[in-house]
Amino acid sequence: MPSLNCLKCVGIGCCVAIAAILVTGIVLSQEPQVGPTYPEPASPAEIDELVELAVEHRRANQWYDDRPVEDIRAEVRNGLIENEDFCQTMHSKDSYEFCSISIGVNVLREWRTLRKGMRSSKWTAETNFQRRYMKFDKAADYFPPNNPTRWKEVVDALHDQEGKETWGTKVHDQTHAKTNFRGERGTWHVERVGPFIHKGADEWHHLWFDSFKDLRMPGPGHVGSWLQGSLMAIVQEDGEIIGYPPAHMHHFHLYGEDALAPIAPWVHFLGTETHGDASCEQAGLGALCYMQ
């Protein structure tokens, strides 16, 4: 598996002022997954528990929905059942596994593990870390032609190593924290950076930081680790995912350095990403479906 390098986050659009923390988490396993993550179907009691997690997420993001909580709970439950019924129509067990862990019961099981781990595990934090951050008051200033060097800045940030001036600065007021804990599919490694204050309107935020340094090793020592899942999102202080609405994440991408590649291109996209429109329906699981 490639050693993990930098996380890129572009574009947080929002209609209200928020203090957002960027979180990125990945699941690594030393054994390939050959069977289902959750071999047993969820019991009625577990379904009730999972629905409450989704309702809590829904109410944290859609505080303006003043309907009785019983109506919201019924809507969330119906959306979950509809998704899971769709997954059950898949043509193979592997297809069902992929579907349910993306939009069904199993994505809520994964969220339960991740949220519990983030809230109960010990975090280590630092403030003297290098990050590359740009903020634009309006979208027109982020995109060409108003910002003609944008793509060059992106390429420079991707290929330059930490420590170079092009990688930004260590003089800022953000904190970088990290933790890890066991989950059903392996070990979750989670890092967060923030807070970033967003005042709404047409603001855009562009961030790079060097992530998962503790997981790096020279080749071929990295061979034999499997990337099983990921989450990249902006969250509240308690770890609750901030969905769309109220915040739109244009894209988060995770890149890696291939320790076995002697020459370029040794930096490449790992396939772990989040786009703001990639959530489930707000009537159902919402931004919890940012999990992969």
PDB file of N, CA and C in Angstrom, residues 62-129:
ATOM      1  N   GLN A  62     -29.943  19.877  10.212  1.00  0.00           N
ATOM      2  CA  GLN A  62     -31.177  20.541   9.785  1.00  0.00           C
ATOM      3  C   GLN A  62     -31.959  21.011  11.010  1.00  0.00           C
ATOM      4  N   TRP A  63     -31.317  21.896  11.773  1.00  0.00           N
ATOM      5  CA  TRP A  63     -31.927  22.423  12.984  1.00  0.00           C
ATOM      6  C   TRP A  63     -33.198  23.224  12.695  1.00  0.00           C
ATOM      7  N   TYR A  64     -33.341  23.654  11.443  1.00  0.00           N
ATOM      8  CA  TYR A  64     -34.494  24.462  11.053  1.00  0.00           C
ATOM      9  C   TYR A  64     -35.748  23.609  10.812  1.00  0.00           C
ATOM     10  N   ASP A  65     -35.585  22.285  10.791  1.00  0.00           N
ATOM     11  CA  ASP A  65     -36.730  21.396  10.619  1.00  0.00           C
ATOM     12  C   ASP A  65     -37.420  21.250  11.975  1.00  0.00           C
ATOM     13  N   ASP A  66     -38.529  21.958  12.175  1.00  0.00           N
ATOM     14  CA  ASP A  66     -39.179  21.999  13.485  1.00  0.00           C
ATOM     15  C   ASP A  66     -40.317  20.991  13.614  1.00  0.00           C
ATOM     16  N   ARG A  67     -40.340  19.987  12.747  1.00  0.00           N
ATOM     17  CA  ARG A  67     -41.357  18.947  12.872  1.00  0.00           C
ATOM     18  C   ARG A  67     -41.116  18.105  14.127  1.00  0.00           C
ATOM     19  N   PRO A  68     -42.120  17.435  14.621  1.00  0.00           N
ATOM     20  CA  PRO A  68     -41.919  16.538  15.772  1.00  0.00           C
ATOM     21  C   PRO A  68     -40.843  15.503  15.453  1.00  0.00           C
ATOM     22  N   VAL A  69     -40.043  15.159  16.455  1.00  0.00           N
ATOM     23  CA  VAL A  69     -38.947  14.225  16.236  1.00  0.00           C
ATOM     24  C   VAL A  69     -39.467  12.863  15.791  1.00  0.00           C
ATOM     25  N   GLU A  70     -40.703  12.518  16.178  1.00  0.00           N
ATOM     26  CA  GLU A  70     -41.268  11.244  15.737  1.00  0.00           C
ATOM     27  C   GLU A  70     -41.424  11.200  14.225  1.00  0.00           C
ATOM     28  N   ASP A  71     -41.800  12.341  13.622  1.00  0.00           N
ATOM     29  CA  ASP A  71     -41.933  12.392  12.166  1.00  0.00           C
ATOM     30  C   ASP A  71     -40.571  12.266  11.496  1.00  0.00           C
ATOM     31  N   ILE A  72     -39.561  12.942  12.051  1.00  0.00           N
ATOM     32  CA  ILE A  72     -38.209  12.854  11.492  1.00  0.00           C
ATOM     33  C   ILE A  72     -37.685  11.433  11.616  1.00  0.00           C
ATOM     34  N   ARG A  73     -37.915  10.811  12.762  1.00  0.00           N
ATOM     35  CA  ARG A  73     -37.443   9.439  12.980  1.00  0.00           C
ATOM     36  C   ARG A  73     -38.082   8.478  11.972  1.00  0.00           C
ATOM     37  N   ALA A  74     -39.364   8.641  11.734  1.00  0.00           N
ATOM     38  CA  ALA A  74     -40.057   7.766  10.781  1.00  0.00           C
ATOM     39  C   ALA A  74     -39.523   7.968   9.374  1.00  0.00           C
ATOM     40  N   GLU A  75     -39.225   9.203   9.013  1.00  0.00           N
ATOM     41  CA  GLU A  75     -38.685   9.491   7.688  1.00  0.00           C
ATOM     42  C   GLU A  75     -37.310   8.876   7.516  1.00  0.00           C
ATOM     43  N   VAL A  76     -36.467   9.012   8.539  1.00  0.00           N
ATOM     44  CA  VAL A  76     -35.127   8.431   8.482  1.00  0.00           C
ATOM     45  C   VAL A  76     -35.211   6.903   8.394  1.00  0.00           C
ATOM     46  N   ARG A  77     -36.065   6.299   9.205  1.00  0.00           N
ATOM     47  CA  ARG A  77     -36.212   4.845   9.193  1.00  0.00           C
ATOM     48  C   ARG A  77     -36.678   4.353   7.821  1.00  0.00           C
ATOM     49  N   ASN A  78     -37.649   5.043   7.253  1.00  0.00           N
ATOM     50  CA  ASN A  78     -38.157   4.637   5.941  1.00  0.00           C
ATOM     51  C   ASN A  78     -37.071   4.753   4.870  1.00  0.00           C
ATOM     52  N   GLY A  79     -36.271   5.817   4.951  1.00  0.00           N
ATOM     53  CA  GLY A  79     -35.186   5.965   3.991  1.00  0.00           C
ATOM     54  C   GLY A  79     -34.150   4.877   4.127  1.00  0.00           C
ATOM     55  N   LEU A  80     -33.833   4.507   5.376  1.00  0.00           N
ATOM     56  CA  LEU A  80     -32.859   3.443   5.608  1.00  0.00           C
ATOM     57  C   LEU A  80     -33.384   2.107   5.086  1.00  0.00           C
ATOM     58  N   ILE A  81     -34.634   1.806   5.368  1.00  0.00           N
ATOM     59  CA  ILE A  81     -35.216   0.542   4.906  1.00  0.00           C
ATOM     60  C   ILE A  81     -35.267   0.500   3.381  1.00  0.00           C
ATOM     61  N   GLU A  82     -35.606   1.622   2.774  1.00  0.00           N
ATOM     62  CA  GLU A  82     -35.643   1.672   1.307  1.00  0.00           C
ATOM     63  C   GLU A  82     -34.265   1.410   0.720  1.00  0.00           C
ATOM     64  N   ASN A  83     -33.238   2.015   1.294  1.00  0.00           N
ATOM     65  CA  ASN A  83     -31.874   1.784   0.807  1.00  0.00           C
ATOM     66  C   ASN A  83     -31.463   0.332   0.982  1.00  0.00           C
ATOM     67  N   GLU A  84     -31.750  -0.219   2.164  1.00  0.00           N
ATOM     68  CA  GLU A  84     -31.342  -1.593   2.446  1.00  0.00           C
ATOM     69  C   GLU A  84     -32.100  -2.577   1.557  1.00  0.00           C
ATOM     70  N   ASP A  85     -33.370  -2.321   1.302  1.00  0.00           N
ATOM     71  CA  ASP A  85     -34.125  -3.182   0.387  1.00  0.00           C
ATOM     72  C   ASP A  85     -33.520  -3.154  -1.011  1.00  0.00           C
ATOM     73  N   PHE A  86     -33.075  -1.954  -1.433  1.00  0.00           N
ATOM     74  CA  PHE A  86     -32.413  -1.858  -2.731  1.00  0.00           C
ATOM     75  C   PHE A  86     -31.127  -2.676  -2.745  1.00  0.00           C
ATOM     76  N   CYS A  87     -30.339  -2.586  -1.668  1.00  0.00           N
ATOM     77  CA  CYS A  87     -29.089  -3.344  -1.607  1.00  0.00           C
ATOM     78  C   CYS A  87     -29.342  -4.846  -1.673  1.00  0.00           C
ATOM     79  N   GLN A  88     -30.457  -5.285  -1.102  1.00  0.00           N
ATOM     80  CA  GLN A  88     -30.777  -6.711  -1.106  1.00  0.00           C
ATOM     81  C   GLN A  88     -31.055  -7.239  -2.514  1.00  0.00           C
ATOM     82  N   THR A  89     -31.313  -6.360  -3.456  1.00  0.00           N
ATOM     83  CA  THR A  89     -31.564  -6.799  -4.833  1.00  0.00           C
ATOM     84  C   THR A  89     -30.269  -6.990  -5.622  1.00  0.00           C
ATOM     85  N   MET A  90     -29.124  -6.707  -5.025  1.00  0.00           N
ATOM     86  CA  MET A  90     -27.857  -6.836  -5.739  1.00  0.00           C
ATOM     87  C   MET A  90     -27.627  -8.295  -6.166  1.00  0.00           C
ATOM     88  N   HIS A  91     -26.871  -8.484  -7.233  1.00  0.00           N
ATOM     89  CA  HIS A  91     -26.747  -9.803  -7.853  1.00  0.00           C
ATOM     90  C   HIS A  91     -25.758 -10.721  -7.150  1.00  0.00           C
ATOM     91  N   SER A  92     -24.985 -10.205  -6.186  1.00  0.00           N
ATOM     92  CA  SER A  92     -24.019 -11.052  -5.496  1.00  0.00           C
ATOM     93  C   SER A  92     -23.846 -10.558  -4.063  1.00  0.00           C
ATOM     94  N   LYS A  93     -23.240 -11.400  -3.220  1.00  0.00           N
ATOM     95  CA  LYS A  93     -22.972 -11.011  -1.835  1.00  0.00           C
ATOM     96  C   LYS A  93     -22.003  -9.852  -1.772  1.00  0.00           C
ATOM     97  N   ASP A  94     -21.009  -9.844  -2.659  1.00  0.00           N
ATOM     98  CA  ASP A  94     -20.051  -8.736  -2.674  1.00  0.00           C
ATOM     99  C   ASP A  94     -20.729  -7.429  -3.051  1.00  0.00           C
ATOM    100  N   SER A  95     -21.641  -7.485  -4.005  1.00  0.00           N
ATOM    101  CA  SER A  95     -22.358  -6.278  -4.410  1.00  0.00           C
ATOM    102  C   SER A  95     -23.225  -5.752  -3.277  1.00  0.00           C
ATOM    103  N   TYR A  96     -23.866  -6.686  -2.566  1.00  0.00           N
ATOM    104  CA  TYR A  96     -24.660  -6.264  -1.416  1.00  0.00           C
ATOM    105  C   TYR A  96     -23.771  -5.609  -0.365  1.00  0.00           C
ATOM    106  N   GLU A  97     -22.617  -6.226  -0.083  1.00  0.00           N
ATOM    107  CA  GLU A  97     -21.700  -5.689   0.919  1.00  0.00           C
ATOM    108  C   GLU A  97     -21.304  -4.259   0.566  1.00  0.00           C
ATOM    109  N   PHE A  98     -20.958  -4.030  -0.690  1.00  0.00           N
ATOM    110  CA  PHE A  98     -20.555  -2.689  -1.121  1.00  0.00           C
ATOM    111  C   PHE A  98     -21.708  -1.706  -0.979  1.00  0.00           C
ATOM    112  N   CYS A  99     -22.905  -2.142  -1.344  1.00  0.00           N
ATOM    113  CA  CYS A  99     -24.073  -1.263  -1.295  1.00  0.00           C
ATOM    114  C   CYS A  99     -24.435  -0.908   0.141  1.00  0.00           C
ATOM    115  N   SER A 100     -24.527  -1.911   1.005  1.00  0.00           N
ATOM    116  CA  SER A 100     -24.978  -1.656   2.371  1.00  0.00           C
ATOM    117  C   SER A 100     -23.977  -0.847   3.168  1.00  0.00           C
ATOM    118  N   ILE A 101     -22.688  -1.033   2.892  1.00  0.00           N
ATOM    119  CA  ILE A 101     -21.686  -0.287   3.640  1.00  0.00           C
ATOM    120  C   ILE A 101     -21.488   1.115   3.052  1.00  0.00           C
ATOM    121  N   SER A 102     -22.224   1.391   1.953  1.00  0.00           N
ATOM    122  CA  SER A 102     -22.191   2.723   1.344  1.00  0.00           C
ATOM    123  C   SER A 102     -23.436   3.525   1.678  1.00  0.00           C
ATOM    124  N   ILE A 103     -24.617   2.892   1.644  1.00  0.00           N
ATOM    125  CA  ILE A 103     -25.857   3.646   1.814  1.00  0.00           C
ATOM    126  C   ILE A 103     -26.870   2.968   2.730  1.00  0.00           C
ATOM    127  N   GLY A 104     -26.520   1.796   3.289  1.00  0.00           N
ATOM    128  CA  GLY A 104     -27.501   1.020   4.039  1.00  0.00           C
ATOM    129  C   GLY A 104     -27.188   0.892   5.514  1.00  0.00           C
ATOM    130  N   VAL A 105     -27.636  -0.208   6.095  1.00  0.00           N
ATOM    131  CA  VAL A 105     -27.468  -0.453   7.521  1.00  0.00           C
ATOM    132  C   VAL A 105     -25.996  -0.449   7.922  1.00  0.00           C
ATOM    133  N   ASN A 106     -25.148  -1.031   7.082  1.00  0.00           N
ATOM    134  CA  ASN A 106     -23.751  -1.186   7.472  1.00  0.00           C
ATOM    135  C   ASN A 106     -22.980   0.121   7.494  1.00  0.00           C
ATOM    136  N   VAL A 107     -23.392   1.132   6.745  1.00  0.00           N
ATOM    137  CA  VAL A 107     -22.704   2.415   6.848  1.00  0.00           C
ATOM    138  C   VAL A 107     -22.987   3.043   8.213  1.00  0.00           C
ATOM    139  N   LEU A 108     -24.170   2.805   8.758  1.00  0.00           N
ATOM    140  CA  LEU A 108     -24.459   3.290  10.107  1.00  0.00           C
ATOM    141  C   LEU A 108     -23.678   2.511  11.158  1.00  0.00           C
ATOM    142  N   ARG A 109     -23.466   1.232  10.919  1.00  0.00           N
ATOM    143  CA  ARG A 109     -22.612   0.462  11.831  1.00  0.00           C
ATOM    144  C   ARG A 109     -21.188   1.009  11.827  1.00  0.00           C
ATOM    145  N   GLU A 110     -20.679   1.348  10.655  1.00  0.00           N
ATOM    146  CA  GLU A 110     -19.338   1.933  10.566  1.00  0.00           C
ATOM    147  C   GLU A 110     -19.293   3.295  11.254  1.00  0.00           C
ATOM    148  N   TRP A 111     -20.329   4.103  11.050  1.00  0.00           N
ATOM    149  CA  TRP A 111     -20.378   5.421  11.682  1.00  0.00           C
ATOM    150  C   TRP A 111     -20.427   5.283  13.204  1.00  0.00           C
ATOM    151  N   ARG A 112     -21.146   4.297  13.706  1.00  0.00           N
ATOM    152  CA  ARG A 112     -21.201   4.055  15.148  1.00  0.00           C
ATOM    153  C   ARG A 112     -19.806   3.786  15.704  1.00  0.00           C
ATOM    154  N   THR A 113     -19.043   2.944  15.001  1.00  0.00           N
ATOM    155  CA  THR A 113     -17.679   2.639  15.440  1.00  0.00           C
ATOM    156  C   THR A 113     -16.792   3.869  15.388  1.00  0.00           C
ATOM    157  N   LEU A 114     -16.858   4.608  14.270  1.00  0.00           N
ATOM    158  CA  LEU A 114     -15.991   5.761  14.096  1.00  0.00           C
ATOM    159  C   LEU A 114     -16.325   6.848  15.112  1.00  0.00           C
ATOM    160  N   ARG A 115     -17.603   7.150  15.303  1.00  0.00           N
ATOM    161  CA  ARG A 115     -17.975   8.210  16.230  1.00  0.00           C
ATOM    162  C   ARG A 115     -17.577   7.855  17.661  1.00  0.00           C
ATOM    163  N   LYS A 116     -17.826   6.613  18.063  1.00  0.00           N
ATOM    164  CA  LYS A 116     -17.449   6.197  19.405  1.00  0.00           C
ATOM    165  C   LYS A 116     -15.940   6.300  19.595  1.00  0.00           C
ATOM    166  N   GLY A 117     -15.172   5.857  18.594  1.00  0.00           N
ATOM    167  CA  GLY A 117     -13.721   5.919  18.709  1.00  0.00           C
ATOM    168  C   GLY A 117     -13.202   7.341  18.781  1.00  0.00           C
ATOM    169  N   MET A 118     -13.755   8.232  17.967  1.00  0.00           N
ATOM    170  CA  MET A 118     -13.304   9.624  17.974  1.00  0.00           C
ATOM    171  C   MET A 118     -13.624  10.304  19.301  1.00  0.00           C
ATOM    172  N   ARG A 119     -14.729   9.911  19.922  1.00  0.00           N
ATOM    173  CA  ARG A 119     -15.139  10.569  21.164  1.00  0.00           C
ATOM    174  C   ARG A 119     -14.488   9.969  22.405  1.00  0.00           C
ATOM    175  N   SER A 120     -14.052   8.717  22.347  1.00  0.00           N
ATOM    176  CA  SER A 120     -13.547   8.058  23.550  1.00  0.00           C
ATOM    177  C   SER A 120     -12.037   7.845  23.552  1.00  0.00           C
ATOM    178  N   SER A 121     -11.386   7.889  22.401  1.00  0.00           N
ATOM    179  CA  SER A 121      -9.953   7.609  22.360  1.00  0.00           C
ATOM    180  C   SER A 121      -9.144   8.852  22.708  1.00  0.00           C
ATOM    181  N   LYS A 122      -7.894   8.650  23.001  1.00  0.00           N
ATOM    182  CA  LYS A 122      -6.992   9.741  23.356  1.00  0.00           C
ATOM    183  C   LYS A 122      -6.388  10.355  22.107  1.00  0.00           C
ATOM    184  N   TRP A 123      -6.435  11.661  22.021  1.00  0.00           N
ATOM    185  CA  TRP A 123      -5.871  12.386  20.890  1.00  0.00           C
ATOM    186  C   TRP A 123      -4.541  13.012  21.283  1.00  0.00           C
ATOM    187  N   THR A 124      -3.601  13.037  20.354  1.00  0.00           N
ATOM    188  CA  THR A 124      -2.379  13.819  20.522  1.00  0.00           C
ATOM    189  C   THR A 124      -2.450  15.003  19.563  1.00  0.00           C
ATOM    190  N   ALA A 125      -2.006  16.170  20.030  1.00  0.00           N
ATOM    191  CA  ALA A 125      -2.196  17.391  19.254  1.00  0.00           C
ATOM    192  C   ALA A 125      -0.896  18.170  19.130  1.00  0.00           C
ATOM    193  N   GLU A 126      -0.803  18.936  18.046  1.00  0.00           N
ATOM    194  CA  GLU A 126       0.324  19.828  17.817  1.00  0.00           C
ATOM    195  C   GLU A 126      -0.187  21.086  17.134  1.00  0.00           C
ATOM    196  N   THR A 127       0.506  22.176  17.358  1.00  0.00           N
ATOM    197  CA  THR A 127       0.169  23.430  16.690  1.00  0.00           C
ATOM    198  C   THR A 127       1.253  23.867  15.723  1.00  0.00           C
ATOM    199  N   ASN A 128       2.467  23.370  15.906  1.00  0.00           N
ATOM    200  CA  ASN A 128       3.591  23.771  15.051  1.00  0.00           C
ATOM    201  C   ASN A 128       3.702  22.813  13.870  1.00  0.00           C
ATOM    202  N   PHE A 129       2.676  22.810  13.026  1.00  0.00           N
ATOM    203  CA  PHE A 129       2.697  21.947  11.851  1.00  0.00           C
ATOM    204  C   PHE A 129       2.514  22.810  10.612  1.00  0.00           C
TER     205      PHE A 129
END
